[in-house]
Coordinates of C-alpha atoms and ligand atoms in Angstrom, one line a residue:
M264 CA 10.2 3.9 -20.7
S265 CA 10.5 0.8 -18.4
Y266 CA 11.1 1.0 -14.7
Q267 CA 11.5 -1.6 -12.1
I268 CA 9.4 -1.0 -8.9
K269 CA 11.3 -1.8 -5.8
F270 CA 9.2 -3.1 -3.0
E271 CA 9.7 -2.9 0.8
K272 CA 7.1 -4.9 2.7
T273 CA 5.6 -3.4 5.9
S274 CA 6.7 -5.3 9.1
S275 CA 3.5 -4.1 10.9
P276 CA 0.3 -4.6 8.9
K277 CA -2.6 -2.6 10.1
Q278 CA -5.9 -3.9 11.3
K279 CA -8.5 -3.3 8.6
P280 CA -11.4 -0.9 9.4
D281 CA -15.1 -1.9 9.8
Q282 CA -16.6 -2.0 6.2
N283 CA -19.8 -0.4 7.4
N284 CA -18.3 2.8 8.9
L285 CA -15.5 3.7 6.5
G286 CA -16.7 7.3 5.6
F287 CA -14.4 9.1 3.1
G288 CA -10.6 9.4 3.4
N289 CA -10.3 8.3 7.0
Y290 CA -8.2 5.1 6.6
F291 CA -5.0 4.3 4.6
T292 CA -3.6 1.0 3.5
D293 CA -0.3 -0.6 4.4
H294 CA 1.8 0.7 1.5
M295 CA 2.3 3.6 -0.8
F296 CA 4.0 4.4 -4.0
I297 CA 6.8 7.0 -4.4
M298 CA 8.8 8.1 -7.4
D299 CA 11.2 11.1 -7.5
Y300 CA 12.1 13.6 -10.0
T301 CA 15.4 15.4 -10.3
E302 CA 16.2 18.0 -12.9
G303 CA 18.7 16.4 -15.4
K304 CA 17.7 12.8 -14.2
G305 CA 14.0 12.7 -14.8
W306 CA 11.6 10.6 -12.8
H307 CA 13.5 7.8 -11.0
D308 CA 13.5 5.2 -8.1
P309 CA 9.9 4.1 -8.2
R310 CA 9.2 2.2 -5.1
I311 CA 6.4 0.8 -3.0
V312 CA 7.1 1.2 0.6
P313 CA 5.4 1.0 4.1
Y314 CA 2.8 3.8 4.5
A315 CA 4.4 6.4 6.7
P316 CA 4.8 10.2 7.2
L317 CA 7.1 12.2 5.0
S318 CA 10.0 14.0 6.4
L319 CA 10.3 17.4 4.7
D320 CA 12.4 20.4 5.2
P321 CA 10.3 23.3 6.5
S322 CA 11.4 25.3 3.4
T323 CA 10.0 22.6 1.0
M324 CA 8.5 24.7 -1.8
V325 CA 5.0 23.1 -1.9
L326 CA 4.4 24.2 1.6
H327 CA 4.9 27.8 0.5
Y328 CA 3.8 28.2 -3.0
G329 CA 1.4 25.2 -3.6
Q330 CA 3.2 23.8 -6.7
A331 CA 1.3 20.4 -6.6
I332 CA -1.4 18.4 -8.5
F333 CA -3.6 15.5 -7.5
E334 CA -6.0 12.9 -8.9
G335 CA -8.8 10.7 -7.7
L336 CA -10.1 7.3 -8.9
K337 CA -11.4 4.2 -7.4
A338 CA -10.8 0.4 -7.6
Y339 CA -13.7 -2.0 -7.1
K340 CA -13.9 -5.7 -6.4
A341 CA -16.4 -7.3 -8.7
K342 CA -18.7 -10.1 -7.6
D343 CA -16.6 -12.5 -9.6
G344 CA -13.5 -11.4 -7.8
R345 CA -12.0 -9.3 -10.6
I346 CA -10.4 -6.0 -9.5
L347 CA -11.5 -3.2 -11.8
L348 CA -10.2 0.4 -12.2
F349 CA -12.4 2.9 -14.2
R350 CA -10.7 4.7 -17.1
P351 CA -7.4 5.1 -15.2
H352 CA -5.5 6.3 -18.3
K353 CA -7.9 9.4 -18.2
N354 CA -6.7 10.3 -14.8
M355 CA -3.0 9.9 -15.7
E356 CA -3.5 12.0 -18.9
R357 CA -5.1 14.7 -16.7
V358 CA -2.1 14.5 -14.4
N359 CA 0.0 15.8 -17.3
I360 CA -2.6 18.4 -18.2
S361 CA -2.4 19.7 -14.6
N362 CA 1.4 19.3 -14.6
D363 CA 1.8 21.4 -17.7
R364 CA -0.2 24.3 -16.0
L365 CA 1.8 24.1 -12.7
C366 CA 5.2 23.7 -14.4
I367 CA 5.7 20.2 -13.2
P368 CA 7.5 17.7 -15.5
P369 CA 5.3 15.3 -17.3
I370 CA 4.9 11.6 -16.0
D371 CA 4.8 8.6 -18.2
I372 CA 1.1 7.8 -18.4
D373 CA 1.4 4.1 -19.1
F374 CA 3.8 3.6 -16.3
A375 CA 1.7 5.6 -13.8
V376 CA -1.3 3.3 -14.6
E377 CA 1.0 0.3 -14.2
A378 CA 2.3 1.6 -10.8
T379 CA -1.4 2.2 -9.7
K380 CA -2.2 -1.4 -10.7
T381 CA 0.8 -2.8 -8.9
L382 CA 0.0 -0.9 -5.7
V383 CA -3.8 -1.9 -5.8
N384 CA -3.0 -5.5 -6.6
L385 CA -0.6 -5.6 -3.6
E386 CA -3.2 -4.0 -1.4
K387 CA -6.3 -6.0 -2.8
D388 CA -7.3 -7.2 0.6
W389 CA -8.1 -3.7 1.5
I390 CA -10.6 -3.3 -1.2
P391 CA -14.0 -3.3 0.6
T392 CA -16.8 -5.4 -0.8
A393 CA -20.0 -4.0 1.0
E394 CA -22.4 -2.4 -1.4
G395 CA -21.3 1.0 -2.5
T396 CA -17.7 0.9 -1.1
S397 CA -14.5 1.0 -3.0
L398 CA -10.8 1.6 -2.6
Y399 CA -10.2 5.3 -3.4
I400 CA -6.8 6.0 -5.1
R401 CA -5.1 9.3 -4.6
P402 CA -2.1 9.9 -6.9
F403 CA -0.4 13.3 -6.3
I404 CA 2.7 15.3 -7.0
I405 CA 4.5 17.8 -4.7
S406 CA 7.4 20.1 -5.5
T407 CA 10.2 19.3 -3.0
D408 CA 13.2 21.8 -3.4
P409 CA 14.2 23.2 0.0
Y410 CA 14.1 26.9 -1.3
L411 CA 12.1 30.0 -0.6
G412 CA 12.5 31.8 -3.9
V413 CA 9.5 31.8 -6.3
R414 CA 10.2 29.6 -9.3
P415 CA 9.3 26.1 -10.4
S416 CA 11.0 23.4 -8.2
N417 CA 13.8 21.3 -9.6
T418 CA 12.7 18.2 -7.6
Y419 CA 9.4 16.4 -7.1
K420 CA 7.7 13.4 -5.6
F421 CA 4.9 11.5 -7.3
M422 CA 3.1 9.4 -4.8
I423 CA 0.0 7.2 -4.7
I424 CA -1.9 6.4 -1.5
L425 CA -5.0 4.2 -1.1
S426 CA -8.0 4.7 1.2
P427 CA -10.9 2.3 1.6
V428 CA -14.1 4.4 1.4
G429 CA -17.8 3.9 2.2
A430 CA -20.8 4.5 0.1
Y431 CA -20.9 8.3 -0.6
Y432 CA -24.5 8.5 0.5
P433 CA -25.0 5.7 3.1
E434 CA -28.8 6.2 3.1
G435 CA -28.9 6.0 -0.7
I436 CA -28.6 8.4 -3.5
N437 CA -30.5 11.6 -2.2
P438 CA -30.8 15.0 -3.9
V439 CA -28.6 17.6 -2.4
K440 CA -29.3 21.4 -1.7
I441 CA -26.8 23.6 -3.5
Y442 CA -26.0 27.3 -2.9
V443 CA -25.5 29.3 -6.1
E444 CA -22.4 31.5 -5.1
S445 CA -22.7 35.2 -6.2
N446 CA -19.9 36.7 -4.1
Y447 CA -16.7 34.5 -4.2
V448 CA -15.4 33.0 -7.4
R449 CA -13.4 29.7 -7.9
A450 CA -11.5 30.3 -11.0
V451 CA -11.3 32.5 -14.2
K452 CA -10.2 31.7 -17.8
G453 CA -6.4 31.9 -17.9
G454 CA -6.1 30.8 -14.2
I455 CA -5.7 27.3 -12.9
G456 CA -9.4 26.2 -12.9
Y457 CA -8.9 23.4 -15.4
A458 CA -6.0 21.8 -13.3
K459 CA -6.6 19.5 -10.4
T460 CA -4.4 21.5 -8.0
P461 CA -4.8 22.2 -4.3
G462 CA -5.1 26.0 -4.8
N463 CA -8.5 25.7 -6.4
Y464 CA -9.6 23.9 -3.1
A465 CA -8.0 26.4 -0.8
S466 CA -9.8 29.2 -2.6
S467 CA -13.2 27.4 -2.3
L468 CA -13.2 26.8 1.4
K469 CA -14.7 30.0 2.6
A470 CA -17.7 29.9 0.2
Q471 CA -18.2 26.3 1.2
M472 CA -18.2 27.1 4.9
E473 CA -20.7 29.9 4.4
A474 CA -23.0 27.7 2.4
K475 CA -22.8 24.9 4.9
K476 CA -23.8 27.4 7.7
K477 CA -26.9 28.2 5.6
G478 CA -27.8 24.5 5.4
Y479 CA -26.4 23.7 1.9
T480 CA -24.2 20.9 0.9
Q481 CA -22.0 22.6 -1.7
V482 CA -21.8 25.7 -3.8
L483 CA -22.5 26.1 -7.5
W484 CA -19.9 28.4 -8.9
L485 CA -20.7 31.0 -11.5
D486 CA -18.1 32.4 -13.9
G487 CA -15.5 34.8 -12.4
I488 CA -16.2 37.8 -14.6
E489 CA -20.0 38.2 -15.1
K490 CA -21.1 35.9 -12.3
K491 CA -23.7 34.8 -14.8
Y492 CA -22.7 31.6 -16.4
I493 CA -22.7 28.3 -14.6
E494 CA -19.4 26.6 -14.1
E495 CA -19.3 23.7 -11.7
V496 CA -20.1 22.5 -8.2
G497 CA -17.2 22.0 -5.5
T498 CA -16.0 18.6 -6.7
M499 CA -18.4 18.0 -9.4
N500 CA -19.4 19.1 -12.9
V501 CA -23.0 19.8 -13.5
F502 CA -25.8 18.9 -15.9
F503 CA -29.3 20.4 -16.4
K504 CA -32.2 18.8 -18.3
I505 CA -34.1 21.5 -20.0
K506 CA -37.0 20.7 -22.5
G507 CA -35.6 17.2 -23.0
E508 CA -32.1 18.3 -23.7
I509 CA -29.2 17.7 -21.4
I510 CA -27.0 20.7 -21.1
T511 CA -23.6 21.0 -19.4
P512 CA -21.3 24.0 -19.3
S513 CA -18.6 23.9 -22.1
L514 CA -14.9 23.5 -21.1
E515 CA -13.4 27.1 -21.5
G516 CA -10.5 26.8 -19.2
S517 CA -12.0 27.6 -15.8
I518 CA -13.8 24.2 -15.2
L519 CA -12.2 20.9 -14.4
A520 CA -12.8 18.3 -17.2
G521 CA -14.3 15.6 -15.2
I522 CA -14.0 11.9 -16.3
T523 CA -17.4 11.2 -15.0
R524 CA -18.6 14.2 -17.0
D525 CA -17.0 12.8 -20.1
S526 CA -18.5 9.3 -19.4
T527 CA -22.0 10.8 -18.9
I528 CA -21.8 12.7 -22.2
E529 CA -20.6 9.5 -24.0
L530 CA -23.5 7.5 -22.5
L531 CA -26.3 10.1 -23.3
K532 CA -25.0 10.1 -26.9
F533 CA -24.9 6.3 -27.0
W534 CA -28.6 6.3 -25.8
G535 CA -29.6 8.9 -28.3
I536 CA -30.5 11.5 -25.6
P537 CA -29.7 15.0 -26.9
V538 CA -26.7 16.4 -25.0
T539 CA -25.1 19.8 -25.5
E540 CA -21.9 21.5 -24.2
R541 CA -22.4 25.1 -24.1
K542 CA -22.5 28.3 -22.0
L543 CA -25.6 28.2 -19.6
S544 CA -26.6 31.0 -17.5
I545 CA -28.1 30.7 -14.1
E546 CA -30.9 33.0 -15.4
E547 CA -31.7 30.4 -18.1
V548 CA -32.1 27.6 -15.5
Y549 CA -34.4 29.8 -13.3
E550 CA -36.4 30.8 -16.4
A551 CA -36.8 27.0 -17.4
Q552 CA -37.9 26.4 -13.8
A553 CA -40.5 29.2 -14.0
N554 CA -42.0 27.9 -17.3
G555 CA -41.9 24.3 -16.2
T556 CA -39.2 23.0 -18.6
L557 CA -36.4 22.2 -16.0
D558 CA -36.8 18.4 -15.3
E559 CA -33.5 17.5 -13.6
A560 CA -30.2 18.8 -12.4
F561 CA -27.2 16.6 -11.3
G562 CA -23.6 16.7 -10.5
T563 CA -21.0 14.2 -11.7
G564 CA -17.7 13.3 -10.1
T565 CA -15.7 10.2 -8.9
A566 CA -16.7 10.5 -5.3
A567 CA -20.5 10.3 -5.6
V568 CA -20.6 9.4 -9.4
I569 CA -24.0 11.2 -9.8
S570 CA -25.4 13.5 -7.3
P571 CA -29.0 14.8 -8.0
I572 CA -29.7 18.4 -7.2
G573 CA -32.9 18.9 -5.3
E574 CA -32.7 22.6 -4.5
L575 CA -30.9 25.6 -5.7
N576 CA -30.7 28.9 -3.9
W577 CA -29.6 31.9 -5.9
N578 CA -29.6 35.3 -4.0
E579 CA -32.2 33.8 -1.7
N580 CA -34.5 32.8 -4.5
K581 CA -35.0 29.1 -3.9
I582 CA -36.2 26.5 -6.4
T583 CA -37.0 22.8 -5.9
I584 CA -36.1 20.6 -8.9
N585 CA -38.1 17.6 -10.0
K586 CA -40.0 17.8 -6.5
G587 CA -36.6 17.1 -4.8
K588 CA -36.4 13.6 -6.2
I589 CA -33.8 11.8 -8.3
G590 CA -34.7 12.1 -12.0
D591 CA -34.9 9.3 -14.4
I592 CA -31.8 10.2 -16.4
S593 CA -29.7 10.8 -13.2
A594 CA -30.7 7.3 -12.0
R595 CA -30.1 5.6 -15.3
I596 CA -26.5 7.2 -15.6
Y597 CA -25.8 6.4 -11.9
D598 CA -26.9 2.8 -12.4
T599 CA -24.9 2.3 -15.6
I600 CA -21.6 3.9 -14.5
T601 CA -21.7 2.1 -11.1
G602 CA -22.7 -1.1 -12.9
I603 CA -19.7 -0.9 -15.2
Q604 CA -17.3 0.2 -12.4
S605 CA -18.2 -2.7 -10.2
G606 CA -18.5 -5.2 -13.1
S607 CA -22.1 -6.0 -12.6
I608 CA -23.2 -4.9 -16.1
E609 CA -21.6 -5.3 -19.6
D610 CA -18.9 -2.8 -20.4
K611 CA -19.5 -1.8 -24.0
F612 CA -17.1 1.1 -23.8
G613 CA -13.9 -0.5 -22.6
W614 CA -13.9 1.8 -19.5
A615 CA -13.3 -1.0 -16.9
V616 CA -9.6 -1.9 -16.7
E617 CA -8.8 -5.1 -14.8
V618 CA -6.0 -5.2 -12.3
K619 CA -4.0 -8.6 -12.5
Ligands
PLP725 C1 -12.1 16.0 -9.7 C2 -13.0 17.2 -9.8 C3 -14.2 17.0 -10.6 C4 -14.7 15.6 -11.0 O1 -13.9 15.0 -11.9 P1 -14.0 13.4 -12.1 O2 -12.9 13.0 -13.0 O3 -15.3 13.2 -12.7 O4 -13.9 12.8 -10.7 C5 -15.0 18.1 -10.8 N1 -14.6 19.3 -10.4 C6 -13.5 19.5 -9.8 C7 -13.1 20.9 -9.3 C8 -12.7 18.5 -9.4 O5 -11.6 18.7 -8.8

């Protein structure tokens, strides 16, 4: 498929924000990408236009039934000036996995990557350069039929917006406190847990709020049936190092298949460190802690890349992992992935994709 992307330049460019106080998702660049889908016509009219609010009929289907998906990836400016994306095809492949589950027509993966590159290149002056900062890329699709019956929409919008973001942990990478959720569940096998779709986040907010009130950063979800097996953290996949082996929950339909997770597994294999994807119960983690074989725990995701877990609270039984400090493996993975992303270390895997 080949498309021509139309371009309408903004007549009122915005002032760029202070690079030292970006936070996450607060600022948006001057332009955005949009493409429409119409039943019978397919995806059409790709365009880059000034960033602006959308005008939607109040009956627009996505507002009522949540038929939508999203993605998240980052662009970095390397010291030598190159602009790099990290494994962008993986994100667009995942769009189609999510689309399939949500009955949204598939997109053209290569074109979606091209559109991302075109938009990022156009907005390259918005890519912050301060340590730990990047340009967050948010592709998403919404269903747009003005209709209140329940069925898949016949029209959609695929959009990409960009947001300069700060270092996820401005004071450096510190271990987080995680609350093991035994009351609410995020997803079940057969549900939408493996899709990157807004509904999963809507359903997670209440547990997140309650954990925050108790002083925890995020929740660790257990499986929705027995509340026994570990699934993932809010926006991250999780890994545990027990007896020298790195273990992460296997993908069985209720967990999001993270690209940082996949990269972590590939790196560990490359380094010859044993890594296993399997069912892992919360009891096993607590037993390992009790007998001194739990060495490290960490989350993986685009936003923070690696987030060491310093404390777990499961039914008010609290454990401190690795004395509340970042572990060696966590630090090594963090340095390697962020090094590849920002072009400061050699990319042996072909993960960094240059925007030209
Ligand atoms: C996006 C996401 C992740 C992390 O995926 P990455 O591709 O590594 O950013 C993990 N869990 C959930 C629920 C997510 O939405």
